[in-house]
Amino acid sequence: MVGARFTKVDQRRADLRFPFPPRFPARLAGARVEALSRRAKYLVADLSTGESLIMHLGMTGRFTVEHAHGVITPGEFHYAPGTMPLHDHVVFDFDTGARVTYNDVRRFGYMDLVPSTGLAACKHFAGLGIEPLGNALSGETLAALFRGKIAPLKAALLDQRLIAGLGNIYVCEALHRAGLHPEAPAGIVATRTGRPRASAHRLAQEIRAVLNEAVAAGGSTLRDFAHADGSLGYFQHGFKVYDREGEPCAAPGCSGIVERIVQSGRSTFYCARCQPR
Ligand SMILES: [Zn+2]
């Protein structure tokens, strides 16, 4: 997409999770994509019009990329189209001949157009916490963020105002790897004066590790999730606790059974042996 110009945007519904911005197709048509980036769980395309297209995949959003002209090179430019056209909600056509289709079964995703200047202050990004794969994430930072907090560790890690971009799966996995109980108060990783305990360093390290492994494995795929090329990610095979209720804990030498509890309406999976209270 970088360097390509939108030739046509087919918006097939008025809304996803939220309404599309006014005149969405018209504001994109003719615009060139200057840069692509990510902030938290948002994909960001900076446009030649001075606006940025912000895209959030919600739970089941996915982009399918098709290259419509020229030599089709499997694995390089050609991707199988989505399997459920009913859920294709936006189709972007580019002057390169590429077509990018947004498919979203549950429609928790959304898109917006905001001025590129002052992007950090826009309603989507204002107040977002640190990037979990950025330099800022460390034992010291976690201790400073969680100091004195009685909210459960699970909730604190999912709080996008503290750390932006960590979701349910990776929080469960990181807590398991760090040997921390999901219901323990977040403040346990810090001393009274806000200094990191060993658990803070361990947690920071495991958050990075689990995310890096997931990226290397092509991301996670859950049921109706799929990759841009239509294939499934493989990281789910590497889950130690997530979605494994009643199964033996996968940690070497552990005889525990994975348990499931519900915290703030979301399932938490953990091993009480690896993660004692
Ligand atoms: Zn275990």
Short mmCIF file of N, CA, C and O and ligand atoms in Angstrom, two decimals, residues 176 249 254 271 274, ligand 1:
data_model
loop_
_atom_site.label_atom_id
_atom_site.label_comp_id
_atom_site.label_asym_id
_atom_site.label_seq_id
_atom_site.Cartn_x
_atom_site.Cartn_y
_atom_site.Cartn_z
N HIS A 176 1.35 -16.63 33.07
CA HIS A 176 1.72 -18.02 33.32
C HIS A 176 3.23 -18.20 33.28
O HIS A 176 3.84 -18.79 34.17
N CYS A 249 -1.14 -28.74 32.52
CA CYS A 249 -0.27 -27.58 32.31
C CYS A 249 0.90 -27.99 31.43
O CYS A 249 1.46 -29.07 31.59
N CYS A 254 5.45 -29.81 35.43
CA CYS A 254 4.29 -29.38 36.22
C CYS A 254 3.16 -30.40 36.08
O CYS A 254 2.87 -30.84 34.98
N CYS A 271 -2.52 -21.77 35.62
CA CYS A 271 -2.19 -22.99 36.34
C CYS A 271 -1.89 -22.60 37.78
O CYS A 271 -0.96 -21.82 38.04
N CYS A 274 1.82 -23.37 38.86
CA CYS A 274 2.84 -22.44 38.34
C CYS A 274 2.60 -21.03 38.85
O CYS A 274 3.53 -20.23 38.92
ZN ZN B 1 1.74 -25.44 35.74
#
